[in-house]
Coordinates of C-alpha atoms in Angstrom, one line a residue:
M194 CA 10.7 -6.7 12.4
F195 CA 13.7 -5.2 14.6
A196 CA 14.2 -4.8 18.1
R197 CA 13.9 -1.0 19.6
K198 CA 16.7 0.9 18.1
T199 CA 17.7 4.4 18.0
W200 CA 17.4 5.4 14.6
S201 CA 19.1 8.7 12.8
N202 CA 18.9 10.6 9.7
W203 CA 21.7 11.2 7.2
S204 CA 23.2 14.3 9.1
G205 CA 22.7 13.0 12.6
G206 CA 20.8 15.8 13.5
V207 CA 17.1 14.0 13.8
T208 CA 17.0 10.5 16.4
C209 CA 13.9 8.5 17.2
R210 CA 13.4 5.1 19.3
P211 CA 10.8 3.5 17.0
G212 CA 8.7 0.7 19.0
Q213 CA 9.2 -1.3 16.1
F214 CA 11.3 -1.1 12.8
V215 CA 9.7 -3.1 10.0
V216 CA 11.4 -3.8 6.3
P217 CA 8.3 -5.3 4.5
S218 CA 9.3 -7.2 1.0
T219 CA 6.4 -6.9 -0.7
V220 CA 3.5 -4.3 -1.5
D221 CA 1.2 -7.2 0.0
A222 CA 2.8 -7.0 3.1
L223 CA 3.3 -3.7 3.3
S224 CA -0.7 -3.3 3.0
D225 CA -1.1 -6.2 5.9
L226 CA 1.2 -3.8 8.6
V227 CA -0.5 -0.7 7.6
R228 CA -3.8 -2.3 8.0
E229 CA -2.8 -4.1 11.1
T230 CA -1.3 -0.6 12.5
A231 CA -4.6 0.9 12.0
T232 CA -6.5 -1.4 13.6
A233 CA -4.4 -1.8 16.8
N234 CA -4.9 2.2 16.6
G235 CA -1.0 2.5 16.3
K236 CA 0.7 5.5 14.4
L237 CA 3.1 4.5 11.4
R238 CA 5.9 6.6 9.3
V239 CA 8.1 5.6 6.6
V240 CA 11.9 6.3 6.1
G241 CA 13.9 6.0 2.7
A242 CA 17.2 7.1 2.8
G243 CA 16.6 9.2 6.0
H244 CA 17.8 12.5 3.9
S245 CA 15.6 14.6 5.2
F246 CA 17.0 17.0 7.7
T247 CA 13.4 18.1 9.8
P248 CA 11.7 15.0 11.9
V249 CA 9.4 14.1 9.2
V250 CA 9.7 10.4 9.5
A251 CA 10.7 10.4 13.2
T252 CA 8.1 8.6 15.6
E253 CA 8.0 6.3 18.8
H254 CA 5.6 3.8 17.0
T255 CA 6.0 1.8 13.7
L256 CA 8.7 2.9 11.4
V257 CA 8.6 1.2 8.4
S258 CA 11.6 1.0 5.5
L259 CA 10.6 0.5 1.6
A260 CA 14.4 -0.5 1.0
R261 CA 13.1 -4.0 -0.1
I262 CA 10.3 -2.4 -2.2
S263 CA 12.5 -1.5 -4.9
G264 CA 12.9 -2.0 -8.9
I265 CA 10.8 -1.3 -12.0
A266 CA 7.8 -2.7 -12.1
E267 CA 6.7 -1.8 -15.7
I268 CA 7.9 -0.1 -18.5
D269 CA 5.4 1.4 -21.1
R270 CA 7.6 1.6 -24.0
E271 CA 5.0 3.3 -26.3
A272 CA 4.5 6.6 -23.5
G273 CA 8.0 6.5 -22.0
A274 CA 6.9 6.0 -19.0
A275 CA 8.4 3.4 -15.9
T276 CA 6.3 2.4 -12.7
V277 CA 8.7 2.2 -10.0
L278 CA 8.4 0.5 -6.9
A279 CA 8.5 3.0 -4.1
G280 CA 11.4 2.2 -2.2
T281 CA 14.2 2.6 -5.2
T282 CA 16.6 5.1 -4.8
I283 CA 17.3 7.7 -7.4
R284 CA 21.1 6.2 -7.7
D285 CA 19.7 2.6 -8.5
L286 CA 16.9 4.1 -11.0
G287 CA 19.3 5.9 -13.1
G288 CA 21.0 2.7 -14.1
L289 CA 17.9 0.9 -14.3
L290 CA 16.0 3.2 -16.7
G291 CA 19.4 3.3 -18.7
K292 CA 19.0 -0.5 -19.5
H293 CA 15.8 0.4 -21.4
G294 CA 17.2 3.6 -23.2
L295 CA 15.5 5.9 -20.7
A296 CA 16.3 8.5 -18.1
L297 CA 14.7 11.1 -16.1
E298 CA 14.6 14.4 -17.9
N299 CA 16.0 16.1 -14.6
Q300 CA 17.0 15.4 -10.9
G301 CA 18.8 16.9 -8.1
D302 CA 22.6 16.8 -7.0
I303 CA 22.0 14.0 -4.5
D304 CA 20.6 10.6 -5.5
S305 CA 20.4 8.6 -2.5
Q306 CA 16.7 9.1 -1.7
A307 CA 14.5 6.6 -2.4
I308 CA 11.8 7.6 -5.1
A309 CA 8.9 7.6 -2.5
G310 CA 10.7 10.3 -0.2
A311 CA 11.8 12.4 -3.3
V312 CA 8.3 12.8 -4.6
S313 CA 6.8 13.2 -1.2
T314 CA 9.1 16.4 -0.4
G315 CA 9.1 18.1 -3.5
T316 CA 13.0 17.3 -4.3
H317 CA 14.4 19.2 -7.5
G318 CA 17.1 20.0 -9.4
T319 CA 18.1 22.7 -11.3
G320 CA 16.8 24.4 -14.7
I321 CA 14.3 27.1 -15.2
A322 CA 12.5 24.8 -17.7
F323 CA 12.2 22.0 -15.2
G324 CA 10.3 21.6 -12.2
S325 CA 10.5 19.4 -9.5
I326 CA 10.9 15.2 -9.5
S327 CA 6.9 15.6 -8.6
T328 CA 6.4 17.2 -11.9
Q329 CA 7.3 13.7 -13.6
V330 CA 4.9 11.9 -11.8
R331 CA 2.0 10.3 -13.9
A332 CA 0.4 8.3 -11.6
L333 CA 0.7 6.9 -8.1
T334 CA -0.7 4.0 -5.9
L335 CA -1.1 4.3 -2.5
V336 CA -1.6 2.2 0.8
L337 CA -4.4 4.0 2.9
A338 CA -4.8 3.8 6.4
T339 CA -7.3 0.7 5.5
G340 CA -4.7 -1.4 3.8
E341 CA -6.4 -0.8 0.9
L342 CA -4.2 0.0 -2.5
L343 CA -5.7 3.6 -4.4
S344 CA -4.3 4.5 -7.4
C345 CA -4.8 8.1 -8.9
S346 CA -3.6 10.0 -11.7
P347 CA -4.8 13.0 -13.4
T348 CA -7.6 11.3 -14.9
Q349 CA -8.5 8.6 -11.9
E350 CA -9.2 10.5 -8.5
P351 CA -7.7 13.9 -9.6
E352 CA -7.8 15.6 -6.4
I353 CA -6.0 12.6 -4.6
F354 CA -3.7 12.9 -7.3
K355 CA -2.7 16.6 -6.5
A356 CA -2.8 16.3 -2.9
A357 CA -0.6 13.2 -3.4
Q358 CA 2.4 14.5 -5.7
V359 CA 3.6 16.3 -2.4
S360 CA 2.4 15.1 0.8
L361 CA 5.0 14.4 3.2
G362 CA 3.8 11.0 3.6
S363 CA 0.5 11.8 5.5
L364 CA -2.2 10.4 2.7
G365 CA -0.6 6.9 2.9
V366 CA 2.4 4.8 2.1
L367 CA 3.6 5.3 -1.7
A368 CA 3.7 1.8 -3.4
R369 CA 4.5 2.7 -7.0
V370 CA 5.2 5.8 -8.6
R371 CA 4.3 6.1 -12.6
L372 CA 7.1 8.2 -14.0
Q373 CA 7.3 9.8 -17.2
C374 CA 10.8 9.7 -18.7
V375 CA 12.9 10.5 -21.9
P376 CA 15.0 8.9 -24.0
S377 CA 18.6 8.2 -22.3
Y378 CA 20.9 11.1 -23.1
V379 CA 24.6 12.6 -22.4
L380 CA 25.7 15.7 -20.5
R381 CA 28.3 17.7 -20.8
D382 CA 29.0 19.1 -17.2
V383 CA 31.2 22.6 -17.1
R384 CA 32.4 23.5 -13.8
K385 CA 33.9 27.4 -13.5
N386 CA 35.1 29.7 -10.7
V387 CA 34.1 33.0 -11.5
D388 CA 33.5 36.5 -9.9
L389 CA 30.4 36.2 -8.0
N390 CA 29.0 40.0 -9.1
Q391 CA 29.3 38.9 -12.8
C392 CA 27.7 35.6 -12.1
L393 CA 24.7 37.6 -10.8
A394 CA 24.6 39.9 -13.4
D395 CA 24.5 36.7 -15.9
F396 CA 22.3 34.4 -13.9
E397 CA 19.5 34.7 -16.0
D398 CA 21.3 34.8 -19.5
S399 CA 23.2 31.7 -18.1
C400 CA 19.8 30.0 -17.2
R401 CA 18.6 30.7 -21.1
R402 CA 21.7 29.4 -22.5
H403 CA 22.0 26.3 -20.6
R404 CA 19.9 23.2 -19.8
H405 CA 20.7 23.4 -16.2
F406 CA 22.9 25.9 -14.4
E407 CA 23.7 26.6 -10.9
F408 CA 26.4 28.4 -8.5
W409 CA 28.2 27.9 -5.1
W410 CA 29.1 30.9 -3.2
F411 CA 31.5 30.4 -0.1
P412 CA 31.1 32.9 2.7
Y413 CA 33.9 35.8 3.2
S414 CA 34.5 35.1 -0.5
D415 CA 34.2 37.2 -3.7
R416 CA 33.8 33.8 -6.1
A417 CA 31.4 31.8 -7.2
A418 CA 31.6 28.1 -8.5
T419 CA 29.3 27.7 -11.4
K420 CA 28.0 24.3 -12.9
A421 CA 26.4 24.1 -16.2
L422 CA 24.9 21.2 -17.9
D423 CA 23.8 20.8 -21.5
I424 CA 23.2 17.8 -24.1
V425 CA 26.0 16.6 -26.1
A426 CA 26.0 13.7 -28.7
S427 CA 28.8 11.1 -26.8
P428 CA 30.4 10.7 -23.5
R429 CA 33.7 12.1 -22.7
P430 CA 33.9 10.8 -19.2
R431 CA 36.8 12.2 -16.5
S432 CA 39.6 9.5 -15.8
A433 CA 39.2 7.6 -12.7
V434 CA 42.6 9.4 -11.4
K435 CA 40.8 13.0 -12.0
R436 CA 37.6 11.6 -10.2
V437 CA 39.4 10.4 -7.3
L438 CA 41.5 13.4 -6.9
A439 CA 38.8 16.1 -7.1
D440 CA 35.6 14.1 -5.4
K441 CA 37.4 12.2 -2.7
M442 CA 40.6 13.7 -1.8
L443 CA 39.9 17.6 -2.7
E444 CA 36.1 18.2 -2.1
T445 CA 35.9 15.2 0.4
G446 CA 38.9 14.5 2.1
L447 CA 40.3 17.7 2.5
F448 CA 37.1 19.6 3.0
W449 CA 36.1 16.9 5.9
A450 CA 39.6 17.8 7.3
A451 CA 38.9 21.3 7.2
S452 CA 35.4 21.2 8.6
E453 CA 36.7 19.4 11.5
A454 CA 39.0 21.9 12.1
V455 CA 36.3 24.6 11.9
R456 CA 34.4 22.5 14.4
L457 CA 37.0 22.3 16.8
F458 CA 38.2 25.9 16.2
P459 CA 35.2 28.0 14.8
G460 CA 37.0 31.2 14.7
L461 CA 39.2 29.4 11.4
S462 CA 35.6 29.6 9.6
R463 CA 36.6 32.5 7.4
P464 CA 39.6 31.9 6.4
V465 CA 38.7 28.0 5.6
A466 CA 35.5 29.5 3.6
R467 CA 37.9 31.7 1.8
F468 CA 40.2 28.8 1.3
A469 CA 37.6 26.5 0.1
S470 CA 36.5 29.1 -2.9
R471 CA 40.0 28.9 -4.4
A472 CA 40.5 25.4 -3.7
I473 CA 37.5 24.1 -5.6
S474 CA 38.0 22.3 -8.8
E475 CA 37.0 23.4 -12.5
A476 CA 35.9 20.6 -14.7
D477 CA 34.8 19.9 -18.1
Y478 CA 33.4 16.5 -19.2
A479 CA 30.1 14.3 -20.5
D480 CA 28.7 11.6 -18.8
H481 CA 25.2 9.8 -18.9
S482 CA 22.8 11.9 -17.3
H483 CA 22.4 10.1 -14.2
R484 CA 26.3 10.0 -13.4
V485 CA 26.2 13.8 -14.4
F486 CA 23.4 15.1 -12.1
P487 CA 24.7 14.0 -8.7
S488 CA 27.5 15.2 -7.0
P489 CA 29.5 13.9 -3.8
R490 CA 28.0 14.4 -0.8
D491 CA 30.3 12.6 2.0
V492 CA 30.8 15.7 4.3
R493 CA 28.0 15.6 6.6
F494 CA 25.8 18.8 7.2
N495 CA 22.4 20.2 8.4
E496 CA 20.5 22.3 5.9
M497 CA 17.7 24.8 5.4
E498 CA 16.5 25.9 2.1
Y499 CA 13.7 28.3 0.6
A500 CA 12.5 28.6 -2.8
V501 CA 11.7 32.7 -3.5
P502 CA 10.2 34.3 -6.5
V503 CA 12.9 33.9 -9.3
E504 CA 12.8 37.7 -9.8
R505 CA 13.8 38.4 -5.8
G506 CA 16.7 35.4 -5.7
P507 CA 19.5 37.9 -6.6
D508 CA 18.6 40.4 -3.7
C509 CA 18.2 37.9 -1.6
L510 CA 21.2 36.3 -1.8
R511 CA 22.8 39.4 -1.4
E512 CA 21.4 40.0 1.9
L513 CA 22.6 36.7 3.0
K514 CA 25.8 38.0 2.1
A515 CA 25.5 41.1 3.6
Y516 CA 24.1 39.5 7.4
I517 CA 26.8 36.7 7.1
E518 CA 29.5 39.4 6.7
R519 CA 28.2 42.0 8.9
D520 CA 27.5 39.6 12.1
R521 CA 30.7 37.6 11.1
V522 CA 28.8 34.1 11.2
R523 CA 31.3 31.3 12.1
V524 CA 30.1 29.4 8.6
H525 CA 32.3 27.9 6.2
F526 CA 29.8 25.8 4.2
P527 CA 28.9 27.2 0.8
I528 CA 25.4 28.9 -0.2
E529 CA 24.0 27.3 -3.2
Y530 CA 21.6 28.8 -5.8
R531 CA 19.2 26.9 -8.4
V532 CA 16.0 28.1 -10.1
V533 CA 13.3 25.4 -10.4
A534 CA 9.9 26.0 -12.8
G535 CA 6.3 26.9 -11.3
D536 CA 3.7 24.1 -11.2
D537 CA 0.3 23.5 -10.2
I538 CA 0.9 21.2 -7.1
W539 CA -1.1 21.9 -4.0
L540 CA 2.0 21.7 -1.4
S541 CA 4.7 21.9 -4.0
P542 CA 7.2 25.2 -2.8
F543 CA 6.9 26.2 -6.5
Y544 CA 3.5 26.4 -6.7
R545 CA 2.2 28.8 -9.3
R546 CA 5.5 30.9 -9.5
D547 CA 9.1 30.4 -11.5
S548 CA 11.6 30.2 -8.3
A549 CA 15.0 30.6 -7.2
V550 CA 16.1 28.2 -4.4
I551 CA 18.7 29.1 -1.9
S552 CA 20.4 26.6 0.6
V553 CA 22.6 27.3 3.4
H554 CA 24.6 24.8 5.2
M555 CA 26.2 24.2 8.4
Y556 CA 28.5 21.5 9.1
A557 CA 27.2 18.3 11.2
G558 CA 28.2 19.0 14.8
M559 CA 27.9 22.5 14.5
P560 CA 25.5 25.2 16.1
Y561 CA 23.3 26.2 13.2
A562 CA 20.1 27.7 15.1
D563 CA 21.3 31.1 15.2
Y564 CA 22.3 31.2 11.9
F565 CA 19.5 29.7 10.0
A566 CA 17.1 32.3 11.9
G567 CA 18.9 35.0 10.8
C568 CA 18.8 33.4 7.2
E569 CA 14.8 32.7 7.6
A570 CA 14.2 36.0 8.2
I571 CA 15.8 37.0 5.1
F572 CA 14.1 34.3 3.1
R573 CA 10.5 35.3 4.8
N574 CA 11.1 38.8 3.5
H575 CA 11.2 37.6 0.3
R576 CA 8.1 35.5 0.1
G577 CA 9.9 32.5 0.6
R578 CA 8.8 29.0 1.0
P579 CA 10.8 26.2 3.0
H580 CA 11.5 22.9 1.4
W581 CA 9.8 20.2 3.0
G582 CA 12.3 17.9 3.9
K583 CA 15.0 21.0 5.4
I584 CA 15.2 22.5 8.5
H585 CA 12.8 25.5 9.1
N586 CA 10.6 26.9 12.0
L587 CA 7.2 27.6 10.7
T588 CA 4.3 26.3 12.0
A589 CA 0.5 26.0 10.3
H590 CA 0.0 29.3 10.9
E591 CA 2.2 30.8 8.9
L592 CA 2.5 27.9 6.3
Q593 CA -1.6 28.0 5.4
D594 CA -1.1 31.5 4.4
M595 CA 1.6 30.5 1.6
Y596 CA -0.3 27.9 -0.2
P597 CA -3.5 29.1 -1.7
E598 CA -5.0 25.1 -1.9
W599 CA -4.0 24.5 1.5
H600 CA -7.2 23.6 3.1
R601 CA -8.1 21.7 0.0
F602 CA -5.1 19.7 0.6
H603 CA -6.3 19.1 4.2
A604 CA -9.7 17.9 3.2
V605 CA -8.1 15.2 1.3
R606 CA -5.8 14.2 4.1
R607 CA -8.5 13.9 6.9
R608 CA -10.6 12.0 4.2
L609 CA -8.1 9.4 3.5
D610 CA -6.8 9.2 6.9
P611 CA -9.3 10.5 9.4
R612 CA -7.5 8.7 12.6
G613 CA -4.2 10.4 11.8
V614 CA -2.2 6.6 11.3
F615 CA 0.4 8.5 9.3
M616 CA 0.9 11.8 11.7
N617 CA 3.7 12.3 14.0
D618 CA 4.8 15.3 16.1
H619 CA 6.2 17.2 13.4
L620 CA 3.4 16.7 10.9
A621 CA 1.2 17.7 13.6
K622 CA 3.3 20.9 14.1
I623 CA 3.1 22.2 10.4
F624 CA -0.3 20.9 9.3
G625 CA -1.8 22.3 13.0
A626 CA -3.4 18.7 13.1

């Protein structure tokens, strides 16, 4: 337990001063903490890597880190599954699974998140055949408000399981996650810079031809930076020199310096965005999947992301482009465009529909409210649903109409946590609790 200090998320956009910050070392200690908090009529939130851009974990009460509750608890070789302790980061998980000849079938381009946070917010990668990381979950163990452990799966407490697959930590504290894995594999990463209009015209075909496909568009340019991933037989990794040059010197060092210049002189946003669209490096290499999926994210930013029906994605992006250029928005960070398969998870942004997922970013320290509000209006016009860990301005009034199982989810939530031990101001706003 630590003295009262200010906590901030990765971008620095969310801060809070919890009454106490606790880092339990075991699931039993976590259970005792939750029980004691509830008995004292307290409240508790859990933090992983702090990579959510919303105040989803912010609290003035008890803030709990699961950093010491990490590692693989069990490998089921026959089923090809792994039971993972909830504080394990995706970065660490890749190497741990690899020792057993296993891998995640898909993951996002940031791997610093704890598995508990990634599951709870529906974190995802790209690929029209692949859902979010929550779709890889086969069972969950929750620490309830009573301190008791509850295990759930499609056959054991199936309603709780369906609610817990994406729950924002509102049902209890995730302690263990059973993940369906696949045999280890190698991915070839091919990055090209292409014409934006051609990229959009070919996008559906590109998604069919490649296991994973996505692109970034820099404002005020006509170029798209594409990333295609496909399974190959053997690794052909980049040299250390190329990796440092591309990841550290160009995409981190140079882009950070340019971003600082834009922060100080916002009028530079247009020329910097155009320069960045030409400077981004192309690549062609192959390595083990957990080393290929993530991209360096050392230049900090704030982010909004919406999932729109996949067929509306191209028009949505064109409207965003037109808005930025018409209003001369001072932004130089790229817009990211991915696809995610639909699922049947009650609070998943991809519930019952394949989705185009579009992310907009603003350099940390620069004002983003007006830009994001303009983007959000376009997203909503295309029936978008927001990512739970990224900035949006919706409340329960708007959100409940987006999710057919909204009331079913909250019936489970109220049953498991009737006194709101796991609630905070942000959850009260978006859940209407």
